[in-house]
Coordinates of C-alpha atoms and ligand atoms in Angstrom, one line a residue:
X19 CA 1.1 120.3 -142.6
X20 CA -0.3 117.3 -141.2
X21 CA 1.8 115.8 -138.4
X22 CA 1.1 113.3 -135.1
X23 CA 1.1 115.3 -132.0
X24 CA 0.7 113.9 -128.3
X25 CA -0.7 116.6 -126.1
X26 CA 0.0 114.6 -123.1
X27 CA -3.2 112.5 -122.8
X28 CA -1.5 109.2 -122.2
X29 CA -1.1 107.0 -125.1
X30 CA -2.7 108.9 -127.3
X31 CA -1.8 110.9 -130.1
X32 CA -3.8 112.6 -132.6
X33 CA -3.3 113.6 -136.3
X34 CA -3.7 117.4 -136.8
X35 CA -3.2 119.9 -139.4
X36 CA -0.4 122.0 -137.8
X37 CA 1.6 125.1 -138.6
X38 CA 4.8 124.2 -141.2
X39 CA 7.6 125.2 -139.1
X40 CA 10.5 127.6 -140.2
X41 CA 14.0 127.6 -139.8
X42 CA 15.7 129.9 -137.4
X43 CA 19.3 130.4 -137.8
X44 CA 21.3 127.4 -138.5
X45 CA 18.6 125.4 -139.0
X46 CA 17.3 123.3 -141.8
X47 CA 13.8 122.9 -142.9
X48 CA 13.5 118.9 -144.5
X49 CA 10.6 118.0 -146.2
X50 CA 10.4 114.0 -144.2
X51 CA 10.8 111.6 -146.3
X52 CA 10.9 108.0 -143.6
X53 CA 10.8 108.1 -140.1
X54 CA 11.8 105.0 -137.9
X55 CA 9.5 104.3 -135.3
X56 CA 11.4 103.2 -131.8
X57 CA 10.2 102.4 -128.6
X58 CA 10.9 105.7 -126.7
X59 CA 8.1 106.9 -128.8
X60 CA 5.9 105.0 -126.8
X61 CA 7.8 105.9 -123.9
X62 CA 7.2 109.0 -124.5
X63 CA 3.3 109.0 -125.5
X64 CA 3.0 106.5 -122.6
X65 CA 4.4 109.2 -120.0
X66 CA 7.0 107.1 -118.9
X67 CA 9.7 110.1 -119.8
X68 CA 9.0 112.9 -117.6
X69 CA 8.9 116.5 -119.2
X70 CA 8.2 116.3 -122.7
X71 CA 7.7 119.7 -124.4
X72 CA 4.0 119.6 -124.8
X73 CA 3.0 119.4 -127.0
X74 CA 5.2 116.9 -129.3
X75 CA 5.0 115.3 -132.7
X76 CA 7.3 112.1 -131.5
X77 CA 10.0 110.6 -133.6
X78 CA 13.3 110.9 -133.6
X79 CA 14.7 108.6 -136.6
X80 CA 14.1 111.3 -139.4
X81 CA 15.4 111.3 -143.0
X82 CA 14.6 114.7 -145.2
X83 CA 15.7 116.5 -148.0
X84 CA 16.5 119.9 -147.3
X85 CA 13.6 122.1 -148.8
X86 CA 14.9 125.7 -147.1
X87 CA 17.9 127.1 -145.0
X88 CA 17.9 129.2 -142.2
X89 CA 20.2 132.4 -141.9
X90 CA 23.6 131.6 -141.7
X91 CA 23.6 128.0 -142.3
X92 CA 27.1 127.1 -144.1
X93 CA 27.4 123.2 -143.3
X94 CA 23.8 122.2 -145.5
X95 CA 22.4 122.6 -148.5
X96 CA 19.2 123.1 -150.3
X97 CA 18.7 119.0 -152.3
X98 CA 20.8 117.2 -149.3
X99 CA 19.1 114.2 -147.8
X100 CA 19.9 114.2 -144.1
X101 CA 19.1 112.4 -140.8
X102 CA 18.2 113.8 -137.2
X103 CA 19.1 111.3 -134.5
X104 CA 17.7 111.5 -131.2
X105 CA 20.2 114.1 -130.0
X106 CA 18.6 117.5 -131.3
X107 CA 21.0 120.1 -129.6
X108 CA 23.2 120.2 -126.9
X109 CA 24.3 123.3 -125.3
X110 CA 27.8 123.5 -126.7
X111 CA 29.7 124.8 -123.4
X112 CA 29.0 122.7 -120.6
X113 CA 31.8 120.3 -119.0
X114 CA 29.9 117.5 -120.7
X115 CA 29.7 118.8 -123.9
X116 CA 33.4 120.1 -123.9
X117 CA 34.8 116.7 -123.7
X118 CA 32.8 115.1 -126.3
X119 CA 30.2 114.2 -124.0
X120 CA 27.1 116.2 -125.5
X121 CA 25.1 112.8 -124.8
X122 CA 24.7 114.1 -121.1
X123 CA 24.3 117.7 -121.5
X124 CA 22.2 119.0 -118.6
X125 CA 20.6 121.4 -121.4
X126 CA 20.1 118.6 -124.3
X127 CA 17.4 118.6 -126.2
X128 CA 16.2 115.4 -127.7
X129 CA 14.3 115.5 -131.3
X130 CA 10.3 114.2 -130.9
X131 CA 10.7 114.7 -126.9
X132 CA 11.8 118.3 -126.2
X133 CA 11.6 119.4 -129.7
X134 CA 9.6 118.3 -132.5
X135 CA 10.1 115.8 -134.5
X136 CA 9.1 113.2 -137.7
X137 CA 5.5 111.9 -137.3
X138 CA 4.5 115.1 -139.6
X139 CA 5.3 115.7 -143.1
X140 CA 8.0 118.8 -142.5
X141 CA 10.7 119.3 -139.4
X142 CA 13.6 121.3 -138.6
X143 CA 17.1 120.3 -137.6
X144 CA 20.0 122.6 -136.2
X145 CA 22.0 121.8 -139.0
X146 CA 25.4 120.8 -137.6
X147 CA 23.1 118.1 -135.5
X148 CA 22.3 116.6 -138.8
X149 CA 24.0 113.6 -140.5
X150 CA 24.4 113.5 -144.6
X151 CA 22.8 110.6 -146.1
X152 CA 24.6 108.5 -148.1
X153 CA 23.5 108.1 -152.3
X154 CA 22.0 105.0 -152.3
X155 CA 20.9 104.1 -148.9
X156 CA 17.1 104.7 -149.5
X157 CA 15.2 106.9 -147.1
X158 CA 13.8 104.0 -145.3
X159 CA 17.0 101.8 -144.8
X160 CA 18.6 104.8 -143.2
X161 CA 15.9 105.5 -140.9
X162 CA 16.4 103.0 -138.2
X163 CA 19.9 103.1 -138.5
X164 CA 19.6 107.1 -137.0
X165 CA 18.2 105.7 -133.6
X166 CA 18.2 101.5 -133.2
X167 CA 21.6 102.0 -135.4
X168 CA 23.9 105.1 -133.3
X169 CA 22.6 104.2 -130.2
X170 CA 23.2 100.2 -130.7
X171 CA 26.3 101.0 -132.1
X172 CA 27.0 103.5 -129.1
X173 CA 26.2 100.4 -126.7
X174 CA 28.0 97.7 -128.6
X175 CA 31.6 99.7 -128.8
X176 CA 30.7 100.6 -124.6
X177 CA 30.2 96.4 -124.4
X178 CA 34.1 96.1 -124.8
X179 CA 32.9 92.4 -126.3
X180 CA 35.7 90.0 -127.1
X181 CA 34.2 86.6 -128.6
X182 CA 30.8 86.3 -127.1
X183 CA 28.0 88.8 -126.9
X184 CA 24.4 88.4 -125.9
X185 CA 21.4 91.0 -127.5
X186 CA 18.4 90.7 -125.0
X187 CA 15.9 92.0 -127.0
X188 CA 16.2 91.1 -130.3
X189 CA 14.0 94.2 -132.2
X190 CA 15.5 97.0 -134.1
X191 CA 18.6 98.3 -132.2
X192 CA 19.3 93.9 -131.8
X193 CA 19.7 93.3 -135.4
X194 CA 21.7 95.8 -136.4
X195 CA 24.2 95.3 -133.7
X196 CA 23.9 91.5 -134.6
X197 CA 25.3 92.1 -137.8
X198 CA 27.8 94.4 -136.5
X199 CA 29.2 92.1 -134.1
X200 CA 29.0 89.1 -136.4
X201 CA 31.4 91.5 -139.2
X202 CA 33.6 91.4 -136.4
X203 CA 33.6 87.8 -135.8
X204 CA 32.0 87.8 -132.8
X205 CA 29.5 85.0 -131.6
X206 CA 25.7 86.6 -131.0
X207 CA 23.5 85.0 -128.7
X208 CA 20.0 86.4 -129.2
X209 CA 17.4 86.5 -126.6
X210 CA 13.8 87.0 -127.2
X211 CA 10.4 86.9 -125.4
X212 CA 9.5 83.5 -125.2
X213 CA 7.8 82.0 -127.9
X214 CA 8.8 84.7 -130.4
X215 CA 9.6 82.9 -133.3
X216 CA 9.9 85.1 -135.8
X217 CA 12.8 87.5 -133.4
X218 CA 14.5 84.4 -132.9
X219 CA 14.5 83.7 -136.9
X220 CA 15.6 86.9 -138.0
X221 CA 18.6 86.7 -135.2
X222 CA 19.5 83.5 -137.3
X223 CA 19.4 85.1 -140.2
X224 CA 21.1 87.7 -139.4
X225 CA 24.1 85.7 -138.2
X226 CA 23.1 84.9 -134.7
X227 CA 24.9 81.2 -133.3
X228 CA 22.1 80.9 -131.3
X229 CA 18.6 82.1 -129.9
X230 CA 16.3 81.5 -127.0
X231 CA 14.4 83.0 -125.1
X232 CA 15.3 85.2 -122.1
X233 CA 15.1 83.8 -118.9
X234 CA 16.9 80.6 -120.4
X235 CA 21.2 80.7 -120.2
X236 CA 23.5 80.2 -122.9
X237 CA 25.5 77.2 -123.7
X238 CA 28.4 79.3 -123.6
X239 CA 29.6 82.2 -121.0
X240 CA 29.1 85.5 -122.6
X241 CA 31.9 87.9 -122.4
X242 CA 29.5 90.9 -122.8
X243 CA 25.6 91.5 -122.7
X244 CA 24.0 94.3 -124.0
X245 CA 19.6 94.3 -122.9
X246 CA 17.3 96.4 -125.3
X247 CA 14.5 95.7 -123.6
X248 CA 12.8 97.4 -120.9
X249 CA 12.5 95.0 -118.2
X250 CA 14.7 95.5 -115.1
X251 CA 14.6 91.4 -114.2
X252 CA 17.1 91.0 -117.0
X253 CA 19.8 92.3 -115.8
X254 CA 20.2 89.7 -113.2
X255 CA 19.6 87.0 -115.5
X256 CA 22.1 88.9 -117.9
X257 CA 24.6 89.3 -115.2
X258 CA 24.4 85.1 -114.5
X259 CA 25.3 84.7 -118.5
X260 CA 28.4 87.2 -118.4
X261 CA 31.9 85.8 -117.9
X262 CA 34.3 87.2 -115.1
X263 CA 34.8 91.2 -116.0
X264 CA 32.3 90.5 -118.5
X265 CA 30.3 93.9 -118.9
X266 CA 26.1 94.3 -118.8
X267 CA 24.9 97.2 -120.5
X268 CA 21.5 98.7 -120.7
X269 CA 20.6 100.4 -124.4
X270 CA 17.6 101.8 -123.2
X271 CA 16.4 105.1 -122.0
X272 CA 13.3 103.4 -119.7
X273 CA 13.8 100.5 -118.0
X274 CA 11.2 98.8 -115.3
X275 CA 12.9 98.5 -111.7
X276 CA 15.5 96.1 -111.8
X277 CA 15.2 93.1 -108.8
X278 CA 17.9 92.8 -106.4
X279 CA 20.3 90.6 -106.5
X280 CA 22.8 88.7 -104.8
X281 CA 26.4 90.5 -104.8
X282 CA 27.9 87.0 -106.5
X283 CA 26.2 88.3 -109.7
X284 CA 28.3 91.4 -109.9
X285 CA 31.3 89.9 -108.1
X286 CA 34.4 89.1 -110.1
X287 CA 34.6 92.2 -111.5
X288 CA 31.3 92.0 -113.7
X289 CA 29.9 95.6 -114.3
X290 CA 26.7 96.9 -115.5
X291 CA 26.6 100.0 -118.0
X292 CA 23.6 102.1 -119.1
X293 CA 23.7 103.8 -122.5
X294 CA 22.5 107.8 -122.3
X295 CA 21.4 109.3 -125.6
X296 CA 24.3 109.4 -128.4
X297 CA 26.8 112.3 -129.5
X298 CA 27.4 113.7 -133.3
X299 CA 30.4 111.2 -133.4
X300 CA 28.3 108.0 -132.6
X301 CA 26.6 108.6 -135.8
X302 CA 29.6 109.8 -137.9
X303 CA 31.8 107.2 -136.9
X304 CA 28.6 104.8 -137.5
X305 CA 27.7 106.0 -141.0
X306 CA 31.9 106.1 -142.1
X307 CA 31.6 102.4 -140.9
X308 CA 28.6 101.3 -143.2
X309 CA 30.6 102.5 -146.0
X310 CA 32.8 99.5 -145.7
X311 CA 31.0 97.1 -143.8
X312 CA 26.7 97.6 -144.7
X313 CA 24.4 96.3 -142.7
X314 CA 20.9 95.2 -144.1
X315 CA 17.5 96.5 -141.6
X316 CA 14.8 94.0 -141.7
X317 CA 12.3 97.1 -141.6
X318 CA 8.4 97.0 -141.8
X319 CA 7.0 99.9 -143.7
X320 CA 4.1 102.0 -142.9
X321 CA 2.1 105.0 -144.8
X322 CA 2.5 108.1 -142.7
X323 CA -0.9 108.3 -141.5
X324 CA -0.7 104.6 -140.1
X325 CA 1.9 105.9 -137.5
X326 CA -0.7 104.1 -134.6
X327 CA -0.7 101.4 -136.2
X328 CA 3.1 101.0 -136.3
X329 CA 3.3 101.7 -132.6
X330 CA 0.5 99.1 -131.7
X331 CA 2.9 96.5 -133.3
X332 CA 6.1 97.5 -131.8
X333 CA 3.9 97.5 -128.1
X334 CA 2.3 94.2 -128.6
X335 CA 6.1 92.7 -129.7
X336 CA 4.1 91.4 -133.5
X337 CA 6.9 93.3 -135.3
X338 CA 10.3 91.7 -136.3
X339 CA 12.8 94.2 -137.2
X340 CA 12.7 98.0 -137.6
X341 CA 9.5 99.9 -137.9
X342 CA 9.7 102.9 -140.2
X343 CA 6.9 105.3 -141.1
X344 CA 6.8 106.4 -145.1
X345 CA 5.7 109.4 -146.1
X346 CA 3.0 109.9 -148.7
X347 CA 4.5 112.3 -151.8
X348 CA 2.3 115.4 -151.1
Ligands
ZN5 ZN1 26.3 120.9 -122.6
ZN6 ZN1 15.0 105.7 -130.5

């Protein structure tokens, strides 16, 4: 098959013909039919996430149709269109993973990180770490709700938000939770790098009362903040935006060091929160939601073998929206 594999030269990644793989048990084998593209895959071909399994075909946002099933595989079958979040496996025993906290399993594995994932034209799932597709949510509208979506939704519901919430980084993950928030009639206040007109315009048009840019502060106190983006110097400025007990939380797996700061920012019972991963219910309880209350991605689509391409325009910030990779029929 032909995938995109990093092999640990920084920022690179090639496209190779590489062995299909094959389902052990309980595993799926999906023929990939969209993959989302997300930051942590630069992250990841970047070297800023220590330990990948190298090496990796990145992405993590993967929509297939089940082609084959591995022995003893009950939950799946052959013609299902699933997703693979981020979460790949988690060890099942653990104290963490007993209490519905598989997200910070010592022994997770994390799909197009530890374990392969969608930049190639066929991966395997474990199959209970898979999510059904609903009919008539195409392939590439569901792709950036398996990443952007579970773990936005993971960090809006951990935002406890009341009436006023603030998305610093208004990409993927920031317009879906937009909308989410905005079902629940709660203000959005996007922020965006400055100048970045088109973020800001889909943040209106996706509901948002208002949208600057990032070092400015809202004409209203926020009761919660979530930051998408990777620079540390916005917590601070997210902390002096957030209401007494308003809550700060950080959706991203990398972040750049965060300044410090006087204790007046966190006083009054402010709090920061970082977001690790996502669990199996994060993207049930996600998908049961949609039913009832859709939300649209703004997504960009790319042929498979312009994956590069796709990550240039998520790194240089030209890219509104979701970036999702589509798969040329074979
Ligand atoms: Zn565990
Ligand atoms: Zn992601």
């Amino acid at each position: 098959m032909k995938a995109f594999v990093y092999s640990g030269q920084h920022g690179e990644l090639e496209l190779k013909e590489y062995p299909s793989p094959r389902p052990a048990p309980h595993e799926v084998l999906l023929e990939v039919e969209a993959c989302g593209v997300c930051r942590t895959d630069l992250h990841v071909i970047d070297g800023e996430l220590e330990h990948p399994a190298l090496p990796v075909i990145p992405g993590h946002q993967i929509v297939g149709r089940v082609i084959a099933a591995g022995e003893g595989v009950t939950l799946r079958r052959v013609g299902d269109r699933v997703g693979v979040t981020w979460l790949s496996m988690s060890c099942g025993h653990c104290r963490y993973c007993r209490s519905g906290r598989e997200n910070l399993c010592t022994d997770a594995v994390f799909t197009g990180y530890t374990h392969d994932g969608g930049y190639a034209e066929y991966a395997v799932a474990e199959e209970s770490y898979t999510v059904p597709i609903p009919e008539g949510l195409p392939s590439i509208d569901a792709a950036p709700l398996l990443c952007a979506g579970v773990i936005g939704y993971r960090s809006y519901t951990m935002s406890c938000v009341k009436e006023t919430l603030g998305i610093y980084g208004f990409g993927s993950a920031g317009h879906l939770v937009a909308q989410l928030a905005v079902q629940d009639g709660v203000e959005v206040y996007a922020f965006t790098r400055e100048g970045d007109a088109e973020a800001q315009e889909l943040a209106r048009s996706v509901g948002a009362v208002w949208a600057g840019h990032s070092r400015e502060l809202p004409p209203v106190e926020l009761s919660a903040a979530i930051i998408f983006a990777s620079a540390g110097e916005l917590v601070p400025q997210a902390l002096r935006a957030v209401e007494r007990g308003g809550r700060v939380v950080l959706g991203g797996i990398h972040m750049t060091a965060i300044p410090s700061f006087p204790y007046e920012l966190l006083w009054e019972e402010r709090s920061i929160q970082s977001i690790a991963n996502c669990t199996r219910n994060d993207a049930v309880e996600l998908f049961k939601r949609l039913e009832q209350e859709p939300v649209t991605p703004h997504v960009t689509e790319f042929a498979f073998k312009n994956a590069p391409a796709a990550l240039e325009a998520l790194r240089s910030g030209t890219l509104a929206g979701s970036a999702v990779l589509r798969m040329q029929p074979s």
